Coordinates of C-alpha atoms in Angstrom, one line a residue:
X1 CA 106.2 94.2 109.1
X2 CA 104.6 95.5 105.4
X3 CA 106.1 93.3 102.8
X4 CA 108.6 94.7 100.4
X5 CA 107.0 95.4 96.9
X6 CA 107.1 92.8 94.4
X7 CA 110.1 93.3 91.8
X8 CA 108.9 93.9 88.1
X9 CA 109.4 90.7 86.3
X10 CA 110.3 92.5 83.3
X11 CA 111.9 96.1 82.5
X12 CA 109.3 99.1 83.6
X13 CA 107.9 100.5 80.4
X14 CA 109.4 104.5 79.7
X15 CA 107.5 107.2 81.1
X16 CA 106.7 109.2 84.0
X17 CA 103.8 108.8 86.9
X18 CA 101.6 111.9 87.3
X19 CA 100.1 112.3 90.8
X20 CA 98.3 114.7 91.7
X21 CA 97.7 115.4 95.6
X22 CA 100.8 114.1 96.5
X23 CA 102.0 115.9 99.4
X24 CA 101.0 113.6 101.4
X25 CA 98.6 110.8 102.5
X26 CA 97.2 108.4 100.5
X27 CA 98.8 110.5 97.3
X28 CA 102.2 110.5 98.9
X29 CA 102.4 106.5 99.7
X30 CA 101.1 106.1 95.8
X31 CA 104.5 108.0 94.8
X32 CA 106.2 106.2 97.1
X33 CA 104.8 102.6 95.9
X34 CA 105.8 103.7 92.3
X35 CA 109.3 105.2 93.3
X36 CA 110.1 101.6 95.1
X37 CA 108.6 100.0 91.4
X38 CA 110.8 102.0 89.7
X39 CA 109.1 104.3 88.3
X40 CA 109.6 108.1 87.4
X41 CA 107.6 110.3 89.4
X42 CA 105.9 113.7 88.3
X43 CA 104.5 115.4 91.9
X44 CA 101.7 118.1 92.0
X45 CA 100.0 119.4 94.9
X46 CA 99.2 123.2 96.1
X47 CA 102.0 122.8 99.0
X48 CA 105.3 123.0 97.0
X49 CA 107.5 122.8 100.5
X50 CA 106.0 119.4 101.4
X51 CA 106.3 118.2 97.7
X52 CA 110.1 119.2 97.6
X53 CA 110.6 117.2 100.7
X54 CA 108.9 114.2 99.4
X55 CA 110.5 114.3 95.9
X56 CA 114.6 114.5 97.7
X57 CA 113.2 111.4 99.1
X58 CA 112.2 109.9 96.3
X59 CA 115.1 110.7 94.1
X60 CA 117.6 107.9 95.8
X61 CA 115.4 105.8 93.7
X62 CA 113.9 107.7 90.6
X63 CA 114.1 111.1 89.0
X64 CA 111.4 113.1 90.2
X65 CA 110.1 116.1 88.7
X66 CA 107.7 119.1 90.7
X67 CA 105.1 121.2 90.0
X68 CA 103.1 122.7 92.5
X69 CA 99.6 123.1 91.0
X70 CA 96.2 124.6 92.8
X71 CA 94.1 122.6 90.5
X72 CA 90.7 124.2 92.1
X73 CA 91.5 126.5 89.6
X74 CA 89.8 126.0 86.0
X75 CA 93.1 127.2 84.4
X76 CA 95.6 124.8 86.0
X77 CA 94.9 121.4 84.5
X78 CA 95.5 122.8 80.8
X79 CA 98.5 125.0 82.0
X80 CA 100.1 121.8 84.4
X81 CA 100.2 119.6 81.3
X82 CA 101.4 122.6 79.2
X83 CA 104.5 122.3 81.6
X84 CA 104.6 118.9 81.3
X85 CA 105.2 118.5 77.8
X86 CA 107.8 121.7 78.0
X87 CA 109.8 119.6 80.5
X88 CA 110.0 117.2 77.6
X89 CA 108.5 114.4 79.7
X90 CA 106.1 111.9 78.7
X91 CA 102.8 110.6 81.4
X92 CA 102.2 106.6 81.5
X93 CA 100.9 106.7 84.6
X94 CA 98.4 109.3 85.6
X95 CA 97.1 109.1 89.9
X96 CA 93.9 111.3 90.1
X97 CA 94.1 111.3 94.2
X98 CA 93.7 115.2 95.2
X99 CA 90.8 116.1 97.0
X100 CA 89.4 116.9 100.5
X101 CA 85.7 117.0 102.1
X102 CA 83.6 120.2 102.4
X103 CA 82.5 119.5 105.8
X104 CA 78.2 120.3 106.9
X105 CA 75.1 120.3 104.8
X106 CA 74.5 121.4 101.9
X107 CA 73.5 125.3 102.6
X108 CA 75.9 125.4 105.5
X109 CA 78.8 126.1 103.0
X110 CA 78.7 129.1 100.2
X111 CA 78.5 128.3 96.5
X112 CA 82.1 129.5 95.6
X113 CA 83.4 126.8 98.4
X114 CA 81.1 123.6 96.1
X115 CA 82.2 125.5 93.0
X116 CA 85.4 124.9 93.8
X117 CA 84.9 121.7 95.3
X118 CA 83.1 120.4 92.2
X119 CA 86.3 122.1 90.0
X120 CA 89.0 120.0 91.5
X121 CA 87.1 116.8 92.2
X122 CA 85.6 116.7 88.4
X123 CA 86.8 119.1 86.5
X124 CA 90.3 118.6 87.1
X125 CA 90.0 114.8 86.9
X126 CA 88.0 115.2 83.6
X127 CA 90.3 117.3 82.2
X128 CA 93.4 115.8 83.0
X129 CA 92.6 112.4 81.5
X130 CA 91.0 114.0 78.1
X131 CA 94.7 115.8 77.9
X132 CA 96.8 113.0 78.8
X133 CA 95.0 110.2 77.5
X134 CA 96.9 110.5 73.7
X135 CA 100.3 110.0 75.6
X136 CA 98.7 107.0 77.7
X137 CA 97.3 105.3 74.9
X138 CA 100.4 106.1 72.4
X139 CA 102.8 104.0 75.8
X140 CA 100.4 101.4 74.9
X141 CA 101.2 100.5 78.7
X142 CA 98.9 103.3 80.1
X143 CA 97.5 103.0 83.5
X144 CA 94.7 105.4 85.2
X145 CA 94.3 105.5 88.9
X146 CA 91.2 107.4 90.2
X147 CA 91.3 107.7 93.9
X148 CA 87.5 107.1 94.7
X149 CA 86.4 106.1 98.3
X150 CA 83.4 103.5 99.2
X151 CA 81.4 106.5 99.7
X152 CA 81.0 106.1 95.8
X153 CA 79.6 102.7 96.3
X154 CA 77.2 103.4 99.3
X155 CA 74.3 105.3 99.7
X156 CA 75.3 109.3 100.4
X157 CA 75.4 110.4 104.1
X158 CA 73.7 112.9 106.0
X159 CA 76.7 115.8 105.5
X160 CA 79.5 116.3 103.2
X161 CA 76.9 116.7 100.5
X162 CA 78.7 116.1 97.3
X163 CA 81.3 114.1 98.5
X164 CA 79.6 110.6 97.3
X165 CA 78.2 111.8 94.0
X166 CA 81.7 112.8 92.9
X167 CA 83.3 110.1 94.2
X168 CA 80.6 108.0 92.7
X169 CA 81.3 109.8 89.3
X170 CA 85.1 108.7 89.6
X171 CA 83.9 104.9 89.3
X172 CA 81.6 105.3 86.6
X173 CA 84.3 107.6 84.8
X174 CA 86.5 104.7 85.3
X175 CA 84.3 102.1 83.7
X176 CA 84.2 103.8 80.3
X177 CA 87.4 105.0 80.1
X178 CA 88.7 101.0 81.1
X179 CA 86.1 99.6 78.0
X180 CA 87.7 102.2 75.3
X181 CA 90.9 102.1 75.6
X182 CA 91.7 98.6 76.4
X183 CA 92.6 98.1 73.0
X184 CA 95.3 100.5 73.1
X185 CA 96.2 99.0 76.6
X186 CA 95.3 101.7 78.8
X187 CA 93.7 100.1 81.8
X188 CA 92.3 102.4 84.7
X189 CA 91.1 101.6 88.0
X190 CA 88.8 103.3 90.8
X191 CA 90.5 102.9 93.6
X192 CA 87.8 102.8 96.7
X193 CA 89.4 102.8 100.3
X194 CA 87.2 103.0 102.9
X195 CA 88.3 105.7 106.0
X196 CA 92.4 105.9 105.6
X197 CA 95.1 107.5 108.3
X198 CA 95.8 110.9 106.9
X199 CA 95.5 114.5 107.1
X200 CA 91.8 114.4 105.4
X201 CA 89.9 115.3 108.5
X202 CA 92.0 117.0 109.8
X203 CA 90.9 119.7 107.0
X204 CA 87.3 118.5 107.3
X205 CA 87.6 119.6 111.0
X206 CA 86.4 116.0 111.6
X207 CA 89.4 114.7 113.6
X208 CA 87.9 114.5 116.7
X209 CA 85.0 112.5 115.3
X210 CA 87.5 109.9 114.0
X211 CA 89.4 109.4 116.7
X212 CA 86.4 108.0 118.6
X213 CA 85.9 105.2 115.9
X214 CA 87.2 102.0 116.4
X215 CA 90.8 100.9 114.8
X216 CA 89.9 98.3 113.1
X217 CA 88.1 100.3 111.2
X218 CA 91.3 102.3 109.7
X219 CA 93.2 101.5 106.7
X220 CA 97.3 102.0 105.9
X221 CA 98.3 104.9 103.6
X222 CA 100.4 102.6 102.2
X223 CA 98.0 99.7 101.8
X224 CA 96.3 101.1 99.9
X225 CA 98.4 102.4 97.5
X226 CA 100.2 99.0 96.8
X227 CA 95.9 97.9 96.4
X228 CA 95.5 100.0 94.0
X229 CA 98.8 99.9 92.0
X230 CA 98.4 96.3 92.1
X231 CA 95.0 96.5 90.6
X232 CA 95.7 98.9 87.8
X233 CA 98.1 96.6 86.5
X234 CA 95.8 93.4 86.7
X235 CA 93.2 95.4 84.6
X236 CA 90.8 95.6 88.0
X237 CA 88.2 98.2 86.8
X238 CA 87.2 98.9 90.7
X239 CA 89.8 98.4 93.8
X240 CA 88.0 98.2 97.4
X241 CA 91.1 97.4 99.8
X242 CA 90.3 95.3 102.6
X243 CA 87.9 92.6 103.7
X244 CA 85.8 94.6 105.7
X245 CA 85.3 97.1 103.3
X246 CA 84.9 94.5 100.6
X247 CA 82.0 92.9 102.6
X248 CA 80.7 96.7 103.4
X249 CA 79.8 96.7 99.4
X250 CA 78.5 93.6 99.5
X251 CA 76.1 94.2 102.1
X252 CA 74.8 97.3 100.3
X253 CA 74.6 96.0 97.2
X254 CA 71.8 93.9 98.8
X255 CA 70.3 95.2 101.1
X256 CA 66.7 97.1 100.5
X257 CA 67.5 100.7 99.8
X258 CA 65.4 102.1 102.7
X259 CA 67.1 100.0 104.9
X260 CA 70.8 101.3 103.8
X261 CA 69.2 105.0 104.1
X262 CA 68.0 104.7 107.7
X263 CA 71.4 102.8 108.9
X264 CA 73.3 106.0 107.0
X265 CA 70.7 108.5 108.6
X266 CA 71.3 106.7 112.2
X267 CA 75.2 106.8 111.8
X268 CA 76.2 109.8 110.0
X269 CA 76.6 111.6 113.3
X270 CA 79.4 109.7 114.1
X271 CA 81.7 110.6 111.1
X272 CA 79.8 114.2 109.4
X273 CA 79.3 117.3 110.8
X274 CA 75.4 117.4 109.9
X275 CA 74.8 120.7 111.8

C-alpha cells in the first residue's frame, strides 16, 4: 500500500501550483501530490478534455483552475501567463513536466518536428521561469520543479537525438536558478526519474520495446511525484528517485567515458528506435 502524504506541519503558504503537462502521467500524479498537500492547482496541457477530468477530481480537495495550452507554440508561454495574472491568481509553485520523445535518429525526423521539439522542451521551460520567477521570489516560498529524466545525467543514446541534451539542459538550468534565488527563498529542483509507467511511449511508438524490459526496472507515477515534491521542499538541487537509478548515476559518474559509450551503443536497441 503507498503511504498517505505527510501533513504540512504548518499552514501551506498562498498561491497556486502551475503544471504544465498535466493531463496525465507523471504531470498528473504531481497535481495530484499537491492537491492531497493542499495546494491550489493551476492545470495546462494541449488536451483540455483529460485536464477537465482531472481538475473535477481534484477540486474535492482544492480549487483548480484550467488552461489548455499547446506550449510548442512560441506564443503560448507569454499569452498562458498573460491569462494567469487576468484570472487574478498568483504562481508559488511552478512544475515544468511537459514533454515527449521524437522517436529515430537524428535525420529520420524533419526540422519542423526538432523545432518544435526544442520549443517546448526549452523554450517554453525558459520562458516560463523568466515570467514567473518575480511572483516566485515575491511568495518568498517559491519552489521550481523541472521534470528532467537520468537521460540528463548519462551519456546520450543511440536515437532520440535531443532527448538527453535537453533534459541535460533542465539540470544545469536548475543549478543556477537554485544558487540565485535562494536568497529570496526560491528553491528548484531537477527532478530525474529513470523510465516511469505512462503514456510517453506510447507517443514515442516505443511501447512494444518497453514492455519487453524487465519490471523492476519501472518506476510509479506517483513516486515520483511525492520524490520530487519532497525534494523541492528540502532545497535538493537534483532528485533521482529510486535506488537503482541512484546507483545508475553513480556508476557513470565513474566509469571511463568510452566505456559508458559502448554499453549505451550495445543497449540502445532495446529502448530507441535507431533505424
Amino acid at each position: 500500500m503507498t503511504p498517505l502524504s505527510p501533513a504540512p506541519s504548518s499552514p501551506t503558504p498562498a498561491g497556486h501550483a502551475l503544471v504544465t503537462g498535466a493531463s496525465s502521467g507523471i504531470g498528473a500524479a504531481i497535481a495530484r501530490e499537491y492537491a492531497a498537500r493542499g495546494v491550489p492547482l493551476i492545470l495546462t496541457a494541449r488536451r483540455e478534455d483529460r485536464l477537465q477530468q482531472l481538475a473535477d477530481d481534484l477540486r474535492r480537495q482544492v480549487p483548480v483552475e484550467v488552461i489548455a495550452s499547446d506550449l510548442a507554440d512560441p506564443a503560448a508561454p507569454a499569452a498562458l501567463v498573460e491569462e494567469i495574472h487576468r484570472r487574478g491568481l498568483k504562481v508559488r509553485i511552478l512544475v515544468n513536466n511537459a514533454g515527449y520523445g521524437v522517436a529515430g535518429r537524428y535525420r529520420v525526423n524533419d526540422w519542423p518536428t526538432h523545432a518544435a521539439f526544442l520549443q517546448l522542451m526549452i523554450g517554453a521551460v525558459s520562458e516560463l521561469i523568466w515570467r514567473l520567477l518575480p511572483d516566485l521570489r515575491e511568495s518568498g516560498h517559491g519552489r521550481i520543479v523541472n521534470v528532467s529524466s537520468v537521460a540528463g545525467l548519462v551519456p546520450g543514446a543511440d536515437g532520440q537525438t535531443l532527448y538527453a541534451p535537453v533534459k541535460a539542459y533542465m539540470v544545469k538550468l536548475s543549478e543556477s536558478l537554485h544558487l540565485e534565488n535562494l536568497d529570496r527563498g526560491v528553491n528548484v529542483t531537477a527532478l530525474c526519474p529513470g523510465f516511469t509507467l505512462s503514456e510517453f511511449h506510447d507517443v514515442t511508438g516505443t511501447r512494444g520495446m518497453m514492455d519487453k524490459l524487465p519490471g523492476w526496472i519501472w518506476l510509479q507515477a506517483g513516486d515520483v511525484a511525492r520524490a520530487g515534491i519532497d525534494a523541492a521542499e528540502r532545497g535538493q538541487v537534483v532528485c533521482v528517485p529510486g535506488w537503482r537509478y541512484k546507483l545508475l548515476v553513480f556508476v557513470a559518474k565513474h566509469l571511463p567515458e568510452s566505456w559508458l559509450l559502448g554499453l549505451m551503443k550495445r543497449n540502445s536497441k532495446k529502448y530507441r528506435k535507431v533505424d
